Every structure is written in C-alpha cells, then in structure tokens.
Amino acid sequence: MTDWPLLSLVTFLPLVGVAFILMIRGDEAVVVRNSRNVALLTSCATFVMSLFLWFGFQTGTAEFQFVEHAEWLPGTGISYRMGVDGISVLFVLLSTFLTPVCVLAGWTAITTRVKEYMIAFLVLETMMVGMFCALDFMLFYMFFEGVLVPMFILIGVWGGPRRIYAAFKFFLYTLAGSVLMLVALLAMYFQAGTTDIPTLLHHAFAPEVQTWLWLAMFASFAVKVPMWPVHTWLPDAHVEAPTAGSVILAGVLLKMGAYGFLRFSVPMLPQASADFTPLIYALSAVAVIYTSLVALVQEDMKKLIAYSSVAHMGFVTIGIFTMTAQGVTGALFQMLSHGVVAGALFLCVGVIYDRLHTREIARYGGLVHRMPKYAAVFMLFMMASVGLPGTSGFVGELLVILGAFQVNTVVAALAATGLILGAAYMLFLYRRVVFGKLDKEDVKTMQDITGREMAMFAPLVVVVLWMGLYPAPFLDIMAASVDNLIANFETARAVADAASAAVAMK
Amino acid sequence: MTAAIVFLPLLGAILAGLFGRFIGRIGAQAVTSLPMLASAGLSAAVLWSVGFGDGPYTVTLFDWIRVGSFEASWALKVDTLTAAMLFTVSTVSALVHVYSIGYMHGDPSEPRFMAYLSLFTFFMLMLVTADNLVQMFFGWEGVGLSSYLLIGFWNDRPSANAAAIKAFVVNRVGDFGFMLGIAGIYLAFDSARFDTIFAAAPEMAGQTFRVFGTELPVLTTLCLLLFVGAMGKSAQIGLHTWLPDAMEGPTPVSALIHAATMVTAGVFMVARMSPLFEYSETALAVVAVVGATTALFAATVGCVQNDIKRVIAYSTCSQLGYMFFALGVGAYGAAIFHLVTHAFFKAMLFLGAGSVIHAMSDEQDMRRMGGIWRNVKVTYAIMWIGSLSLAGLPVFSGYYSKDTILEAAWGAHSAVGQYAFWMGAAAALLTAFYSWRLLFMTFHGQPRADEKTMAHVHESPPVMLVPLLVLAVGAIFAGMLGYDAFVGEGRAAFWKGALAVVGDDPIEAAHHVPPFVKLLPIGVAAAGILVAYLLYMVRTDIPAKLAEAAPGLHRFLLNKWYFDEVYEVLFVRPAFALGRMLWKRGDMGTIDRFGPDGVSLLTRLAARRTALMQSGFVYHYAFAMIIGLAVFVSAYVAGFAGVR
C-alpha cells in the first residue's frame, strides 16, 4: 500500500466517478437513479481510500508524508508534488467524510439536472482534496481557485430565488482576493525560483517583501475565512445555496482561508505575521461580537447559522495567531469541529426546508411534538455549536481561549463573550423552531426524519461526540506539525530580531 | 465502585432516553430508579470508608485533552469533600427519582423526564469527582444543560422556554468567568490539575501578573474569576435572576436541581478551591459580602411572594448566601455541612410543596389555598419539619449547621465577619417569618380555593410519601449525626485535609463565642414565627394594611428589587437593538453598499459610459484611435528616453 500514490488516488478518484456518470445513457429516470448511485459509491470509495491516510499516518513527525513527485513543467521549478502533514491530513479526511453526506443530502431534494449536480459535487471533491494535498504553490493555486467553479455553479444553478446576486457577490469577493494571491505567487516564484512548498517554507523572504506578500495573501485568505468586514458574501451564499452546497461551504470551503494562513502566511512570512497579529486579533474579536449580535436578530435560519460561522471562524483566526501550542491546535480542532457541526446544522435546516420549503424561523414552532428524533439530533448539534463540554465544539474553544490568554488576556476575554452570545442566539433559534405550541396547520403534518436522513446524521453524531469525549487521536496527529510550526516561527523571529538588533548596533 | 456510582445514572439515562418508547413507562422508571438507588447505596459506603477509614484516592479513567503542557484527564478524585457530595447528591437524587414516579404519573413524556433526571445526576457526579478544572467544567456545563432541559420540560409553555433560556444564558455569564479562570490558572500554574495547583498555591501568594492591561495579584484575580462562575451557578445576587424563574420546571426538578444539588455546585467549587482562596483575603472578603448580601436580599423578597414554589426558591437563594459567607470567613466545613443538611430539608420542602400542588389540582398560588391541613396530614407534618429545620430551631438539622455558620462569622473577628453575622441574623428572622407565612397561608385559615378543587384535595400516594419520610429522617437527624465529623471535634480526622485552613481556624473560634451569639438565632427565629402567627392567623387584615402603608417598599419587594427590569433595559434590549443596527446599517448599509454592491454599480455605470462611445460613427472611432496612438507613442518615447 505504501508505494501507491495514495494522495493522487484520493484526489482523482471522484473524477473516475464523473467519467462513469458521463457515460450513463438511457431515459431520464435511469440517468437520475444511476448518477445518484454512482456519486454515492464513488464518494464512499474515496472516503474508504482516505481512511488509509488516517491509519497510515505517522504521528510524532512533522515531515510531509505520502509524498509524491512528478515533473510537470520541467526546468521551471514548478512540479506536481503532493503530500500531507498533521495540519492538512485531517482536512483531507473532513472533505472525503462530508462529500457522501452531501450526496445523500441532495438525494431527493435535487430534482432538476441531477446528473450535472452529482458531477459538480465530485469535481468539487477533487478540487478540495487536491488543495489540501498540494505541495506546490502553483498546484495549490489551481485547486484553490478550481474549488470556486463548481461551488459557483452549485449556487447559480440549484440555488434559491436570489441565487444570481449571491453567486455574483461570492465571485466578486473571492476574485479580488485571488488576483492578489496570484501576484504574491509570482513574486515568491521570482524571489525563490520555485513554487515548491517545502522549499518555500525554508526560504527567508526579506522583511519589506514579507509585508507586501502577507497583505496580498491576506486579501485572499481573509475573504475565504471569512473575516470581518469581508464576510457579507457568506450569509447570501449560504441562503441561496442548496443544502448540500451550504454543508460543503461551511464544512470545507471556510477552512481554506485558515489553512492558507497556516500553510503560507505564518510559516513563510513569520516577520510580517508577527507584525500583523494585532490586526488579526482586532478583526477577529470584532467578528466574534459583531456577528454574534447580528445572528441574534436573524429571521432566516440559514443566515443565522452563517453569521454564527463567522463568529466561530473568528475563534480560529485568533487561535492561529496566538502562536502557542494550545492556540494553534485549538484553531485546527475548531476548524474540524466547525466543519462537522456547522455542516450538520445546515443539514438540520435542510431537513425541514425539504418539508416546508421555507427557511423563515417564524413559520415553524413546536416541531418537537411531531419530530422528536429530529429535535434530539438538532439539540445535539446546537449544543456542539454552543461549545458544550463533551462535544467537539468545546475542545477547540477551550484551547483557543487557553492559548489566547497566554499572549493577550483582553483578546481572550473578548473572545470568551462569544460563549454567552453564542448560547443566546442558538437557544433562541432552537426555541422558536423546535419548542412551543404546535399550532401551524402545515407544520402539523411534517414527518420525522427518514432512514436516509438518519444515515446522513449518524456519522456526524458519532464524530461530534468522539471528538468531544476522546479527542486524543486527532490531537496526536496535529501535535508534531504544530510544534514544528511554532518552533520554526520562533526561530525565524529570533533570527530577524538578531538581525535588526545588529542593524541598530551599526 | 466509584466508577459505578458515577456511570450507573448515565446508563439509566441512555436506556430511558433512547429506548423510552420501547420499554414504556414502567420500564423507564425501573432503568433509571434502580441504578440510582444502587448508586446511592454505594456512595454511602464510599462516604463511610473515605470519611472514617482509608482516606482519599483517585481513579484515572483515560486521557481527554493533552496539548503541549496542558493536560486534562477523565478521572474520579474522591476525598471527603467529594464523598460528602456523592452521598448527598445520589441520595437526594434517588429519592427524587422515586417521588417522580408518583408525581409525573400520567405525563406522556415520563421516560424523557426520568432520563433527564438521571442524566443530570451523572453530570453532577462528574462535577464533584473531577480531579481537574476542565472535567469540573464538563460537569458544570452538563448540569446546566440538564437544568435547561428540565426547566423547559413542558416545552409548549412559552414561560417555561423563556425561563430555560434565561437559566442557560445567565449561567453562561458566570461560565465566562469560570473559563477565563481556567485559562488564568493554566497561565499561572501551567496545569489544570487540582493537586498540582494546590501544591504550588503557597508560592503564588503575593505574586502579581499582567492581565487585562494592568498588573494584578495572581491568586485574587483567579479566585474572583472562578467566583463569578460560582455566582452564576449558585444564584448569588446579580446573577440570581434565573433561579426563581426556574420554578417553571416540574417540582421534583426544583427539589433536586434548584435546591439540593446543582445550585450548591458553586459552594462546592469554592470549597474545592479553598487552597487558593485561603491565600487571598480580598477574594474571601468578596465571597463573604456577596453571600451575606444575598442571604438578606433573597429573604426580603421571599417574604412577599405568593407562589409557594417561588417562596422556597428565594429561600434557597438566601440559604446559599449563608453557605457563601461561611466560605468567605474560612469556615469551609460549616458551609459544606449546611450544604448537606440544606439538601435534605430543602428537597423535602420542595417535594412537600409538590405534594400540596398535587393535592390542589396544580394550584401554586398560596392566595388560593388555605384550610387544607386536615386533608393532607402527612404533607402538613412534613412541611412543619422542613420549616423547623430551615428556621434553625434546636434539634432539627438546620439548627446545627446554620448556628455554626453564624458563630463562625462572629468568630472571624473581622469587619466582614461582623457584616455577615448581622445580615445572617436578620435573614434568620425573615426566614422564620416567610416559612410560617407559607405554612399558615397554605394549610390554615379559611379555604380560598373553589369548591371543585377543595373536593379533590387528597393526600399523595405512598410512592411520593415514602421519599418524603426518608428525607424527614435526614432533616431531623442529619445535623445531630454529622455535627461532630463536619464541624465538631472529629473534623480534622474526617476531612483529612480536603479543605484548606491557613492560619486560625474560624470553626475553632466558633466554639468559643459569647452565649448571646448562640442564642440570638434561636431568639430571632422564634420572633419570626410569632410575627407570622400574628399577621396570618390572628390579625389577618394587617398584611394588606402594611402593603398599603408602604406601597413603594411593597412593590419594590414584590418586583424582586427590579433586577429583571433593569437587566432587560441594560442588556437584553440593547443587544437586540445593536444586533439589528449592525445588520441593517453595518452589513447592508456600509459594507455591502460600498463593497460589492458599490463596485457592481460603478462597473455598470462605467460600462454604460463606454457603451455610449460605441456610437457607430467612423470619425468617433478614428478620433479615439488617434488619441490612443498619441498616448502610446509618447509613453514609448518617454520610456525609451528614461532607459537611456
């Protein structure tokens, strides 16, 4: 198994599924049924394949593992290079884990252009996995931008009534960032002569160059996270996207920005990262409080969860820039946890949206009487989102606050207000939707969750509790890479300080 | 064995919660109550062996969170403090489980109710057996969750849902402090394990660190942050507003969670952290003042409430205040002693009130009760025993614990101690008054309920009365039996160092106070009873006249010092208004307007302008080309020149 190009297999296996779907012929019903089945089978096979990464991954080393290398553009320093470390491997698994769930989520809800829908999802999976595996900046950039295309199509074709506006907003924001990142990519290439990531990690960029490179990348990553104030595309994109689109958007796409910070900004540009830390703290703390307050007054379920995502990602960015073991690990853990929990919450919304075709909170109420199983599942994910100990949400939040308190107590205190506000908006949402009297005629006829929906939720429930009660396997995978990241960061800072001290001496 | 005590209730909760529909009502009762009774029996054995035998031990289960130097395991730490809590929690919980079988009879969601009760007990036991702050926080939040679920148990009532959310969110305000406290302790001690922290505490005394932008003393800061958490959970003044509203839950819940166990978690936490608090006089003083103020404040409000459960709820709030000022003067043993006796007699009072409510066809307003004592003689006796114990009259258990607290406050010989003593004594007067006001209004005088209700008044079934009688035994004898071990001569051998004492032992001082200090509480209690007798049995017209004579004061008390109204204006409404403003004006009005929408508008305008140039006239194009050429050539020439 070890000599197999495992990462390439996981990355491109979904495209094989696409090829099969494209070959399906027959009448409409056959095409629909077969494309669903092929998509589910392919995504499950991909997930099983990716489990080899989980079992084969060596903890205790920060080296890239499962490395593959092939010539791509000979003589240019740009090549096809794949590999994962403790920072990226879990996101590969998160992507492959959520894709089958998403295919199930679109099983009956999508009735038009089913074939194309399934193709879009499988292409999206390839792009996501490839992005987390890429060890060449050029390759990374292609996957990073490539993700946007299927996502854009998902929103634009299968979205809600204002899908065009949402898609354009999504596109406008991400485009602005992407262009600047391309500039940064080229600048780094001309400085270092290669786009090989392991090489770039050890290339010392001059301090004044770092500042500009950092800002250019920041423009791209901050939009993806999204950080305040470039977050306004997210609520619209979520609201208009089909359920499964929201799940992937919240589950994986929001992690791309934070992953970018961890893979590029922090290790390659340590000096600039240290200089801009106050900016990150300020924007993140504002995000936590601002978007939590906005979430409190939302009338649309998806918008509320979208705003809560911005608040949770605020925790992540704070954690990354604390540059402490707890903070960075907490950020990584929070990203994984949020991927699962926010994804699950969007599925919860999707379940009742499929029945009543509205996301307006006021149209519901008293669901617990008709849908006790649904109420229980929703309760669990709501509590995970609130950060109740015993669920995955707590571990990340605790670690981020522990990390933040070591470097900046005020930021830690501001972030901790998210605990209060988060509880307020989530419980308020739950109360209006699930509790109360069952007095609306159409709500009275709603069915509890079906077997298919249970199959979709069950793995998520297991993972949320597992990560909350016994997070050790996840933390062990991250540990060595996080330690290495921090050690290199501190060495680079020390070198830079010594250099500037030497300059001052002269 | 310890693991069995903690995990048996979880097992019951899972069985009844997930399979409630398959095993039915009886099945759910059995799978929750039986493990709970077993757990109670085992914890009595543990208290015996730890308190009077081998001493403390820790069972480590498995790793939980380990990142860098930060470690938190799942572990069960059992010392005398934990054992006392295990015994109290599991005994009261087992009795409440049995009582609920009768009380919840006929409720379609009974299995869910039993599952929640067991789940709560599991979290509470995890809380008291924690060997590190993070596991304690796990239990802490877990009991908060169970409390939220149980307050909102009748979830089609808007008032129950509002109360549930309020309880959770107000507790979260406290948890904000707790969480930062954990972070601060990790920063200062590089650990979250109790043993490590306590060992290093003496070195930290007097040290300062830089937090929140200023230089602050380490231990005082940390203790106060933790105390904010304790205030939230134990409903101390300022963060108490959720507790009276929590009475929306079924009465067994009020007895178990909002009187006997969960609300005492804050007291337990401060006692557990006593090795830290002992080194911070400031923090202890704050604890004592907050506790003493709450004791009196809640008692004043309790005197005018008309809902039978709310009276007892404010009484709980007030008694928790006693426990806190005992902690604040350093009499940890006395605080825990009162915690235990209070658990018995307060649970009994609540369950007795439940029996009354049951008898009165779900009526809770005492103004519509009265004259029923002949019909419910056992309940009536129970309420008397509970009230006698609560008021602290001799022989009853409350007498031993409450008197020790007041004596310790006097014995502290400090300004704070004096404040606590006089507030406590005043509260004792009011306690006796509102307890007998409750008794007289509920059981005596003319029946004020309608005839239909009165015809239905009946004693509760044995399944409800037996737990009450068991609690009554506790309410009478717990004080007598526990006195020596908890606060008497045997206390050092009993506690085995579970509670820190640095310097003079205030409990020792409590044994050497002037006689009037010992007699005063009994005197004021008797006076309180007498006044209640006069006002509610002899001259029943006086209360109304008093209310008329001082309408402002009456309204002030009736409205609970206007805490809810002030919070509504200060926090709740501004939060929603701010949220709406940030959304409409911030996100839509500013970011979108000048961001994506603005850009697209500009693009559209620019495109329209450009489109105008496509006029179709050849001379327009020719002109544009010539201009372009000119610009290009000049740029080229200029650039060329520049290079040279």
Short mmCIF file of N, CA, C and O in Angstrom, two decimals, chain A residues 6-12 14 43 46-54 57 65-66 82-100 124-134 248 251-252 255 259 263 332 335-336 477:
data_model
loop_
_atom_site.label_atom_id
_atom_site.label_comp_id
_atom_site.label_asym_id
_atom_site.label_seq_id
_atom_site.Cartn_x
_atom_site.Cartn_y
_atom_site.Cartn_z
N LEU A 6 -1.16 7.32 -3.02
CA LEU A 6 -2.44 7.35 -2.31
C LEU A 6 -3.14 8.70 -2.44
O LEU A 6 -4.35 8.77 -2.68
N LEU A 7 -2.36 9.77 -2.30
CA LEU A 7 -3.00 11.09 -2.33
C LEU A 7 -3.60 11.38 -3.70
O LEU A 7 -4.70 11.90 -3.79
N SER A 8 -2.88 10.99 -4.75
CA SER A 8 -3.42 11.22 -6.09
C SER A 8 -4.66 10.37 -6.30
O SER A 8 -5.63 10.81 -6.92
N LEU A 9 -4.62 9.15 -5.77
CA LEU A 9 -5.81 8.30 -5.90
C LEU A 9 -7.01 8.95 -5.23
O LEU A 9 -8.09 9.03 -5.80
N VAL A 10 -6.81 9.40 -3.99
CA VAL A 10 -7.93 10.02 -3.28
C VAL A 10 -8.40 11.26 -4.01
O VAL A 10 -9.60 11.52 -4.13
N THR A 11 -7.44 12.01 -4.53
CA THR A 11 -7.81 13.26 -5.19
C THR A 11 -8.61 13.01 -6.46
O THR A 11 -9.61 13.68 -6.72
N PHE A 12 -8.14 12.05 -7.28
CA PHE A 12 -8.74 11.94 -8.60
C PHE A 12 -9.76 10.83 -8.75
O PHE A 12 -10.41 10.73 -9.78
N PRO A 14 -12.73 10.71 -7.48
CA PRO A 14 -14.05 11.27 -7.83
C PRO A 14 -14.19 11.55 -9.31
O PRO A 14 -15.28 11.42 -9.87
N SER A 43 -18.08 8.49 -3.85
CA SER A 43 -17.66 9.30 -2.70
C SER A 43 -17.38 8.40 -1.50
O SER A 43 -16.45 8.67 -0.74
N THR A 46 -14.03 6.85 -2.10
CA THR A 46 -12.98 7.84 -1.84
C THR A 46 -12.74 7.97 -0.35
O THR A 46 -11.60 8.06 0.10
N PHE A 47 -13.85 7.94 0.42
CA PHE A 47 -13.69 8.07 1.86
C PHE A 47 -12.92 6.87 2.41
O PHE A 47 -11.99 7.02 3.21
N VAL A 48 -13.30 5.67 1.93
CA VAL A 48 -12.61 4.47 2.41
C VAL A 48 -11.13 4.56 2.05
O VAL A 48 -10.25 4.28 2.88
N MET A 49 -10.86 5.01 0.85
CA MET A 49 -9.47 5.17 0.41
C MET A 49 -8.72 6.14 1.33
O MET A 49 -7.58 5.91 1.72
N SER A 50 -9.42 7.20 1.69
CA SER A 50 -8.74 8.21 2.51
C SER A 50 -8.50 7.70 3.93
O SER A 50 -7.65 8.23 4.64
N LEU A 51 -9.25 6.66 4.32
CA LEU A 51 -9.00 6.11 5.66
C LEU A 51 -7.59 5.53 5.77
O LEU A 51 -7.03 5.47 6.86
N PHE A 52 -7.03 5.11 4.62
CA PHE A 52 -5.65 4.62 4.68
C PHE A 52 -4.71 5.72 5.15
O PHE A 52 -3.68 5.45 5.75
N LEU A 53 -5.07 6.94 4.86
CA LEU A 53 -4.26 8.06 5.34
C LEU A 53 -4.32 8.13 6.86
O LEU A 53 -3.32 8.35 7.54
N TRP A 54 -5.54 7.94 7.40
CA TRP A 54 -5.74 8.00 8.86
C TRP A 54 -4.90 6.92 9.54
O TRP A 54 -4.20 7.17 10.51
N PHE A 57 -0.90 7.23 8.78
CA PHE A 57 -0.21 8.47 9.14
C PHE A 57 0.69 8.26 10.35
O PHE A 57 0.27 7.70 11.37
N GLN A 65 4.14 13.56 4.59
CA GLN A 65 4.03 12.12 4.39
C GLN A 65 3.24 11.82 3.13
O GLN A 65 2.56 12.68 2.60
N PHE A 66 3.33 10.57 2.67
CA PHE A 66 2.68 10.12 1.43
C PHE A 66 3.10 11.03 0.26
O PHE A 66 2.29 11.38 -0.58
N MET A 82 2.71 16.28 -4.18
CA MET A 82 1.62 16.10 -3.21
C MET A 82 2.19 15.57 -1.90
O MET A 82 3.21 14.88 -1.89
N GLY A 83 1.53 15.85 -0.82
CA GLY A 83 1.96 15.35 0.48
C GLY A 83 1.10 15.97 1.57
O GLY A 83 0.47 17.01 1.36
N VAL A 84 1.05 15.30 2.70
CA VAL A 84 0.25 15.84 3.81
C VAL A 84 1.07 15.82 5.10
O VAL A 84 2.00 15.03 5.24
N ASP A 85 0.74 16.70 6.00
CA ASP A 85 1.32 16.65 7.33
C ASP A 85 0.18 16.76 8.35
O ASP A 85 -1.00 16.69 7.98
N GLY A 86 0.52 16.92 9.60
CA GLY A 86 -0.50 16.92 10.65
C GLY A 86 -1.48 18.06 10.53
O GLY A 86 -2.56 18.02 11.14
N ILE A 87 -1.11 19.09 9.77
CA ILE A 87 -2.04 20.22 9.63
C ILE A 87 -3.09 19.92 8.56
O ILE A 87 -4.25 20.26 8.71
N SER A 88 -2.64 19.25 7.47
CA SER A 88 -3.56 19.12 6.35
C SER A 88 -4.31 17.79 6.30
O SER A 88 -5.42 17.73 5.78
N VAL A 89 -3.73 16.74 6.90
CA VAL A 89 -4.31 15.41 6.64
C VAL A 89 -5.75 15.30 7.12
O VAL A 89 -6.61 14.70 6.47
N LEU A 90 -6.05 15.95 8.24
CA LEU A 90 -7.41 15.83 8.77
C LEU A 90 -8.42 16.57 7.90
O LEU A 90 -9.60 16.20 7.87
N PHE A 91 -7.94 17.58 7.18
CA PHE A 91 -8.88 18.28 6.29
C PHE A 91 -9.18 17.47 5.04
O PHE A 91 -10.27 17.56 4.48
N VAL A 92 -8.20 16.66 4.62
CA VAL A 92 -8.48 15.73 3.53
C VAL A 92 -9.60 14.79 3.97
O VAL A 92 -10.57 14.56 3.26
N LEU A 93 -9.46 14.28 5.19
CA LEU A 93 -10.47 13.36 5.71
C LEU A 93 -11.81 14.06 5.88
O LEU A 93 -12.86 13.50 5.59
N LEU A 94 -11.78 15.30 6.36
CA LEU A 94 -13.03 16.05 6.52
C LEU A 94 -13.75 16.17 5.18
O LEU A 94 -14.96 15.96 5.08
N SER A 95 -12.98 16.47 4.12
CA SER A 95 -13.59 16.63 2.80
C SER A 95 -14.19 15.32 2.31
O SER A 95 -15.33 15.30 1.82
N THR A 96 -13.43 14.24 2.45
CA THR A 96 -13.95 12.97 1.94
C THR A 96 -15.10 12.46 2.81
O THR A 96 -15.95 11.72 2.35
N PHE A 97 -15.10 12.87 4.09
CA PHE A 97 -16.16 12.45 5.01
C PHE A 97 -17.47 13.17 4.70
O PHE A 97 -18.55 12.59 4.74
N LEU A 98 -17.36 14.45 4.38
CA LEU A 98 -18.59 15.23 4.18
C LEU A 98 -19.21 15.01 2.80
O LEU A 98 -20.42 15.17 2.64
N THR A 99 -18.40 14.63 1.81
CA THR A 99 -18.96 14.51 0.47
C THR A 99 -20.07 13.47 0.37
O THR A 99 -21.15 13.76 -0.17
N PRO A 100 -19.88 12.23 0.86
CA PRO A 100 -21.01 11.28 0.80
C PRO A 100 -22.25 11.81 1.51
O PRO A 100 -23.38 11.62 1.04
N LEU A 124 -15.98 18.99 -7.28
CA LEU A 124 -15.68 19.81 -6.10
C LEU A 124 -14.81 19.02 -5.12
O LEU A 124 -13.85 19.54 -4.56
N GLU A 125 -15.13 17.75 -4.96
CA GLU A 125 -14.35 16.93 -4.02
C GLU A 125 -12.90 16.84 -4.48
O GLU A 125 -11.97 17.00 -3.68
N THR A 126 -12.70 16.60 -5.77
CA THR A 126 -11.34 16.53 -6.29
C THR A 126 -10.58 17.82 -5.99
O THR A 126 -9.43 17.81 -5.54
N MET A 127 -11.24 18.93 -6.23
CA MET A 127 -10.58 20.22 -6.03
C MET A 127 -10.22 20.42 -4.56
O MET A 127 -9.12 20.87 -4.22
N MET A 128 -11.15 20.08 -3.67
CA MET A 128 -10.91 20.30 -2.23
C MET A 128 -9.77 19.43 -1.74
O MET A 128 -8.85 19.91 -1.07
N VAL A 129 -9.84 18.15 -2.09
CA VAL A 129 -8.80 17.23 -1.60
C VAL A 129 -7.45 17.64 -2.19
O VAL A 129 -6.45 17.70 -1.48
N GLY A 130 -7.45 17.94 -3.48
CA GLY A 130 -6.21 18.35 -4.12
C GLY A 130 -5.61 19.57 -3.46
O GLY A 130 -4.40 19.66 -3.26
N MET A 131 -6.47 20.51 -3.08
CA MET A 131 -5.95 21.73 -2.48
C MET A 131 -5.24 21.43 -1.16
O MET A 131 -4.19 21.99 -0.87
N PHE A 132 -5.83 20.53 -0.36
CA PHE A 132 -5.19 20.24 0.93
C PHE A 132 -3.93 19.39 0.77
O PHE A 132 -3.09 19.34 1.66
N CYS A 133 -3.82 18.66 -0.37
CA CYS A 133 -2.66 17.79 -0.56
C CYS A 133 -1.52 18.49 -1.28
O CYS A 133 -0.38 18.05 -1.21
N ALA A 134 -1.83 19.53 -2.02
CA ALA A 134 -0.84 20.12 -2.91
C ALA A 134 0.38 20.62 -2.13
O ALA A 134 0.25 21.28 -1.11
N ILE A 248 -21.00 21.95 2.35
CA ILE A 248 -19.61 21.97 1.90
C ILE A 248 -19.00 23.36 2.10
O ILE A 248 -17.85 23.51 2.50
N GLY A 251 -18.51 23.53 5.74
CA GLY A 251 -17.69 22.45 6.24
C GLY A 251 -16.25 22.52 5.76
O GLY A 251 -15.33 22.32 6.55
N VAL A 252 -16.05 22.81 4.49
CA VAL A 252 -14.69 22.73 3.96
C VAL A 252 -14.21 24.07 3.40
O VAL A 252 -13.09 24.50 3.69
N LYS A 255 -12.66 26.59 5.55
CA LYS A 255 -11.39 26.21 6.17
C LYS A 255 -10.22 26.56 5.28
O LYS A 255 -9.07 26.54 5.72
N TYR A 259 -6.56 27.55 6.51
CA TYR A 259 -5.49 26.64 6.10
C TYR A 259 -4.39 27.42 5.38
O TYR A 259 -3.19 27.18 5.60
N ARG A 263 -0.50 27.42 6.24
CA ARG A 263 0.43 26.81 5.30
C ARG A 263 1.39 27.85 4.70
O ARG A 263 2.55 27.56 4.44
N LEU A 332 -7.03 24.53 14.83
CA LEU A 332 -7.20 23.39 13.93
C LEU A 332 -8.40 22.55 14.35
O LEU A 332 -9.21 22.13 13.53
N MET A 335 -11.59 24.22 13.59
CA MET A 335 -11.92 24.14 12.17
C MET A 335 -12.59 22.82 11.84
O MET A 335 -13.60 22.77 11.14
N LEU A 336 -12.00 21.73 12.34
CA LEU A 336 -12.59 20.41 12.09
C LEU A 336 -13.99 20.33 12.69
O LEU A 336 -14.95 19.92 12.05
N ILE A 477 -2.37 13.56 16.00
CA ILE A 477 -1.99 13.76 14.60
C ILE A 477 -1.45 15.18 14.41
O ILE A 477 -0.49 15.42 13.71
#
